[in-house]
């Protein structure tokens, strides 16, 4: 089948107007690993958006995590900073994971 030039340009225009695909999942830092009396600041608890069961966390084990925050002073022409970490373990039955960062997160 031959395609007319008008059809091709219209499909290309529609393709350009779509939103880019997000290649990350958002999450919330919910606290530190802790017991009844002690808090372990090395391991951070993260709740990942859309993950609600323990079996859903298997995909995220070993994946990299970025804690992005905004600082007051400019550095490298930006106020945004990043602390990188890695998901190391599951935590509980509700889809929470433990992560270790290269520098501990602020409380």
XYZ file of N, CA, C and O in Angstrom:
428
model
N 0.842 -1.174 0.000
C 0.000 0.000 0.000
C 0.885 1.235 0.000
O 1.831 1.339 0.779
N 0.568 2.177 -0.815
C 1.332 3.421 -0.867
C 0.776 4.398 0.155
O -0.426 4.513 0.333
N 1.661 5.088 0.816
C 1.257 6.040 1.841
C 1.443 7.442 1.299
O 2.489 7.768 0.735
N 0.439 8.245 1.459
C 0.522 9.619 0.975
C 1.411 10.444 1.899
O 1.544 10.173 3.083
N 1.997 11.475 1.342
C 2.901 12.334 2.104
C 2.168 13.037 3.241
O 2.720 13.264 4.314
N 0.909 13.395 3.042
C 0.139 14.080 4.079
C -0.071 13.177 5.293
O -0.007 13.624 6.434
N -0.282 11.871 5.064
C -0.477 10.932 6.167
C 0.799 10.780 6.981
O 0.769 10.722 8.196
N 1.936 10.725 6.305
C 3.208 10.559 6.994
C 3.511 11.762 7.863
O 3.867 11.641 9.025
N 3.345 12.965 7.324
C 3.662 14.152 8.103
C 2.721 14.297 9.289
O 3.113 14.732 10.367
N 1.452 13.895 9.118
C 0.499 13.971 10.218
C 0.884 13.007 11.341
O 0.864 13.360 12.521
N 1.308 11.789 10.988
C 1.692 10.822 12.011
C 2.963 11.272 12.734
O 3.107 11.058 13.929
N 3.889 11.902 12.015
C 5.095 12.404 12.658
C 4.769 13.530 13.619
O 5.334 13.636 14.699
N 3.819 14.396 13.243
C 3.417 15.481 14.133
C 2.793 14.939 15.415
O 3.071 15.407 16.500
N 1.950 13.935 15.279
C 1.322 13.340 16.452
C 2.360 12.698 17.358
O 2.265 12.764 18.574
N 3.366 12.077 16.775
C 4.402 11.422 17.567
C 5.200 12.444 18.374
O 5.563 12.198 19.511
N 5.457 13.593 17.801
C 6.244 14.617 18.497
C 5.477 15.244 19.654
O 6.071 15.738 20.584
N 4.158 15.221 19.606
C 3.375 15.887 20.631
C 3.183 15.034 21.882
O 2.729 15.533 22.888
N 3.520 13.766 21.839
C 3.331 12.917 23.001
C 4.389 13.217 24.060
O 5.478 13.708 23.762
N 4.056 12.897 25.304
C 4.975 13.130 26.413
C 6.091 12.080 26.402
O 5.872 10.940 25.979
N 7.284 12.428 26.893
C 8.358 11.435 26.968
C 8.033 10.376 28.025
O 7.283 10.622 28.957
N 8.613 9.208 27.880
C 8.378 8.100 28.796
C 9.253 8.267 30.023
O 10.456 8.518 29.907
N 8.655 8.119 31.205
C 9.422 8.227 32.451
C 10.083 6.892 32.743
O 9.425 5.862 32.791
N 11.392 6.884 32.923
C 12.148 5.653 33.106
C 12.529 5.414 34.561
O 13.477 4.682 34.841
N 11.817 6.022 35.483
C 12.104 5.812 36.894
C 10.785 5.732 37.661
O 9.737 6.120 37.166
N 10.863 5.216 38.857
C 9.698 5.144 39.734
C 9.934 6.081 40.906
O 11.035 6.125 41.468
N 8.925 6.829 41.274
C 9.050 7.739 42.408
C 8.908 6.967 43.710
O 8.235 5.947 43.778
N 9.542 7.478 44.743
C 9.463 6.834 46.048
C 9.562 7.854 47.157
O 9.855 9.031 46.924
N 9.314 7.402 48.366
C 9.343 8.275 49.545
C 10.288 7.666 50.570
O 10.215 6.459 50.853
N 11.141 8.500 51.144
C 12.004 8.086 52.250
C 11.142 8.103 53.509
O 10.677 9.146 53.939
N 10.900 6.922 54.092
C 9.973 6.843 55.225
C 10.664 6.743 56.571
O 9.990 6.785 57.594
N 11.983 6.599 56.589
C 12.685 6.542 57.870
C 13.869 5.607 57.788
O 14.275 5.165 56.707
N 14.420 5.315 58.951
C 15.579 4.438 59.035
C 15.153 3.072 59.554
O 14.117 2.930 60.209
N 15.978 2.062 59.270
C 15.757 0.752 59.878
C 15.949 0.930 61.378
O 16.887 1.584 61.816
N 15.046 0.334 62.162
C 15.156 0.523 63.599
C 14.579 -0.660 64.351
O 13.772 -1.421 63.817
N 14.991 -0.778 65.575
C 14.416 -1.735 66.503
C 13.595 -0.963 67.523
O 13.186 0.177 67.298
N 13.381 -1.579 68.639
C 12.577 -0.919 69.674
C 13.288 0.299 70.247
O 12.684 1.334 70.488
N 14.601 0.177 70.437
C 15.359 1.262 71.072
C 16.412 1.895 70.160
O 16.779 3.043 70.367
N 16.913 1.146 69.192
C 18.029 1.625 68.374
C 17.592 1.928 66.950
O 16.761 1.225 66.384
N 18.196 2.966 66.399
C 17.942 3.357 65.011
C 19.240 3.191 64.230
O 20.291 3.641 64.669
N 19.163 2.536 63.063
C 20.349 2.285 62.246
C 20.324 3.229 61.044
O 19.622 2.978 60.070
N 21.102 4.292 61.106
C 21.077 5.319 60.064
C 21.712 4.888 58.756
O 21.574 5.565 57.755
N 22.391 3.756 58.733
C 23.032 3.293 57.498
C 22.003 2.740 56.513
O 22.178 2.844 55.315
N 20.915 2.138 57.036
C 19.906 1.548 56.150
C 18.638 2.400 56.177
O 18.082 2.686 57.230
N 18.193 2.785 54.989
C 17.050 3.682 54.838
C 15.863 2.904 54.303
O 16.010 2.047 53.437
N 14.671 3.218 54.788
C 13.455 2.566 54.323
C 12.802 3.439 53.265
O 12.600 4.636 53.474
N 12.483 2.845 52.126
C 11.883 3.571 51.011
C 10.568 2.915 50.624
O 10.478 1.696 50.508
N 9.541 3.726 50.407
C 8.272 3.255 49.877
C 8.214 3.660 48.415
O 8.240 4.845 48.099
N 8.148 2.689 47.512
C 8.139 2.947 46.077
C 6.695 3.020 45.604
O 5.870 2.172 45.968
N 6.410 4.035 44.823
C 5.057 4.257 44.324
C 4.611 3.092 43.439
O 5.314 2.684 42.525
N 3.438 2.532 43.730
C 2.909 1.431 42.943
C 3.345 0.059 43.407
O 2.936 -0.943 42.835
N 4.186 -0.018 44.438
C 4.637 -1.298 44.977
C 3.948 -1.496 46.316
O 4.195 -0.759 47.264
N 3.058 -2.502 46.397
C 2.256 -2.684 47.599
C 2.398 -4.056 48.235
O 1.825 -4.298 49.286
N 3.148 -4.960 47.620
C 3.314 -6.308 48.157
C 4.784 -6.692 48.165
O 5.586 -6.150 47.399
N 5.110 -7.645 48.999
C 6.493 -8.089 49.137
C 7.035 -8.660 47.817
O 8.176 -8.408 47.456
N 6.221 -9.399 47.076
C 6.699 -10.019 45.833
C 6.987 -8.976 44.754
O 7.775 -9.220 43.850
N 6.361 -7.794 44.832
C 6.599 -6.745 43.843
C 7.978 -6.100 43.985
O 8.455 -5.438 43.065
N 8.615 -6.272 45.138
C 9.909 -5.619 45.371
C 11.063 -6.360 44.709
O 12.165 -5.821 44.634
N 10.834 -7.594 44.224
C 11.925 -8.376 43.624
C 12.591 -7.626 42.474
O 13.807 -7.693 42.295
N 11.812 -6.918 41.687
C 12.356 -6.194 40.536
C 13.346 -5.113 40.960
O 14.317 -4.841 40.270
N 13.113 -4.491 42.103
C 13.909 -3.333 42.515
C 15.184 -3.696 43.270
O 16.039 -2.834 43.475
N 15.339 -4.938 43.697
C 16.543 -5.324 44.438
C 17.772 -5.160 43.549
O 17.815 -5.650 42.426
N 18.768 -4.446 44.046
C 19.994 -4.190 43.292
C 19.947 -2.949 42.425
O 20.956 -2.554 41.851
N 18.774 -2.327 42.288
C 18.649 -1.132 41.448
C 19.200 0.095 42.167
O 19.233 0.172 43.387
N 19.632 1.073 41.369
C 20.178 2.314 41.912
C 19.054 3.257 42.321
O 17.982 3.269 41.720
N 19.325 4.067 43.350
C 18.353 4.996 43.906
C 18.999 6.375 43.943
O 20.178 6.504 44.273
N 18.229 7.400 43.600
C 18.730 8.776 43.656
C 17.853 9.590 44.597
O 16.635 9.646 44.422
N 18.473 10.194 45.606
C 17.781 11.114 46.509
C 18.104 12.525 46.020
O 19.231 12.992 46.143
N 17.128 13.182 45.408
C 17.338 14.499 44.813
C 16.764 15.552 45.757
O 15.622 15.431 46.205
N 17.568 16.581 46.062
C 17.101 17.642 46.943
C 17.621 18.979 46.451
O 18.521 19.043 45.610
N 17.032 20.045 46.957
C 17.389 21.386 46.531
C 18.163 22.076 47.646
O 17.704 22.110 48.791
N 19.320 22.624 47.307
C 20.167 23.302 48.282
C 20.076 24.812 48.101
O 19.491 25.306 47.140
N 20.661 25.539 49.041
C 20.574 26.993 49.016
C 21.583 27.613 48.055
O 21.282 28.568 47.352
N 22.792 27.070 48.021
C 23.862 27.670 47.223
C 24.018 26.977 45.879
O 23.731 25.792 45.740
N 24.504 27.733 44.908
C 24.762 27.179 43.575
C 26.051 26.366 43.584
O 27.046 26.768 44.170
N 26.015 25.229 42.914
C 27.206 24.410 42.733
C 27.078 23.772 41.366
O 26.064 23.149 41.072
N 28.063 23.939 40.516
C 28.013 23.443 39.131
C 26.810 24.001 38.382
O 26.136 23.300 37.631
N 26.498 25.272 38.627
C 25.409 25.984 37.948
C 24.019 25.451 38.279
O 23.086 25.642 37.520
N 23.845 24.750 39.390
C 22.531 24.243 39.762
C 22.394 24.213 41.283
O 23.395 24.143 41.995
N 21.152 24.279 41.739
C 20.896 24.181 43.172
C 20.501 22.761 43.577
O 20.376 22.461 44.743
N 20.259 21.888 42.596
C 19.840 20.522 42.887
C 21.046 19.637 43.157
O 22.071 19.744 42.493
N 20.920 18.785 44.146
C 21.983 17.838 44.502
C 21.405 16.431 44.499
O 20.202 16.227 44.646
N 22.283 15.447 44.362
C 21.853 14.057 44.314
C 22.743 13.219 45.224
O 23.954 13.398 45.248
N 22.124 12.319 45.964
C 22.859 11.301 46.713
C 22.427 9.954 46.159
O 21.242 9.635 46.104
N 23.408 9.149 45.742
C 23.122 7.877 45.092
C 23.189 6.738 46.088
O 23.989 6.740 47.016
N 22.333 5.739 45.870
C 22.303 4.564 46.726
C 21.875 3.342 45.941
O 21.755 3.378 44.713
N 21.627 2.256 46.672
C 21.250 0.991 46.048
C 20.245 0.273 46.945
O 20.388 0.275 48.168
N 19.230 -0.327 46.319
C 18.256 -1.125 47.062
C 18.909 -2.452 47.408
O 19.410 -3.153 46.532
N 18.930 -2.804 48.706
C 19.667 -3.982 49.136
C 18.793 -5.103 49.675
O 19.216 -6.266 49.687
N 17.559 -4.792 50.143
C 16.778 -5.827 50.793
C 15.310 -5.430 50.865
O 14.972 -4.247 50.783
N 14.441 -6.420 51.034
C 13.024 -6.169 51.287
C 12.853 -5.825 52.758
O 13.694 -6.174 53.585
N 11.735 -5.159 53.076
C 11.466 -4.830 54.470
C 9.968 -4.975 54.723
O 9.169 -4.158 54.258
N 9.585 -6.022 55.404
C 8.182 -6.222 55.718
C 7.405 -6.785 54.536
O 7.973 -7.232 53.540
N 6.083 -6.744 54.654
C 5.210 -7.365 53.664
C 4.431 -6.362 52.832
O 3.592 -6.751 52.034
N 4.669 -5.066 52.989
C 3.853 -4.067 52.305
C 4.581 -3.362 51.166
O 4.168 -2.296 50.733
N 5.695 -3.915 50.688
C 6.378 -3.338 49.542
C 7.426 -2.310 49.877
O 7.885 -1.584 49.004
N 7.847 -2.233 51.118
C 8.912 -1.311 51.525
C 10.253 -1.995 51.295
O 10.383 -3.207 51.470
N 11.264 -1.224 50.866
C 12.601 -1.774 50.633
C 13.618 -1.027 51.472
O 13.380 0.106 51.914
N 14.754 -1.678 51.700
C 15.876 -1.041 52.391
C 16.901 -0.610 51.354
O 17.169 -1.339 50.401
N 17.476 0.560 51.551
C 18.492 1.066 50.629
C 19.683 1.567 51.425
O 19.537 2.024 52.565
N 20.853 1.472 50.808
C 22.081 1.990 51.404
C 22.611 3.069 50.474
O 22.734 2.855 49.266
N 22.913 4.248 51.019
C 23.425 5.374 50.234
C 24.899 5.565 50.516
O 25.410 5.139 51.556
N 25.581 6.250 49.575
C 27.017 6.462 49.777
C 27.279 7.423 50.944
O 28.287 7.307 51.619
N 26.375 8.351 51.175
C 26.392 9.180 52.391
C 24.991 9.110 52.969
O 24.000 9.144 52.248
N 24.898 9.017 54.291
C 23.595 8.875 54.928
C 22.705 10.075 54.639
O 23.177 11.208 54.542
N 21.424 9.808 54.529
C 20.460 10.880 54.267
C 20.194 11.673 55.543
O 20.281 11.137 56.645
N 19.831 12.946 55.390
C 19.457 13.718 56.576
C 18.123 13.211 57.124
O 17.265 12.768 56.369
N 17.969 13.308 58.425
C 16.731 12.807 59.060
C 15.552 13.705 58.759
O 15.665 14.854 58.470
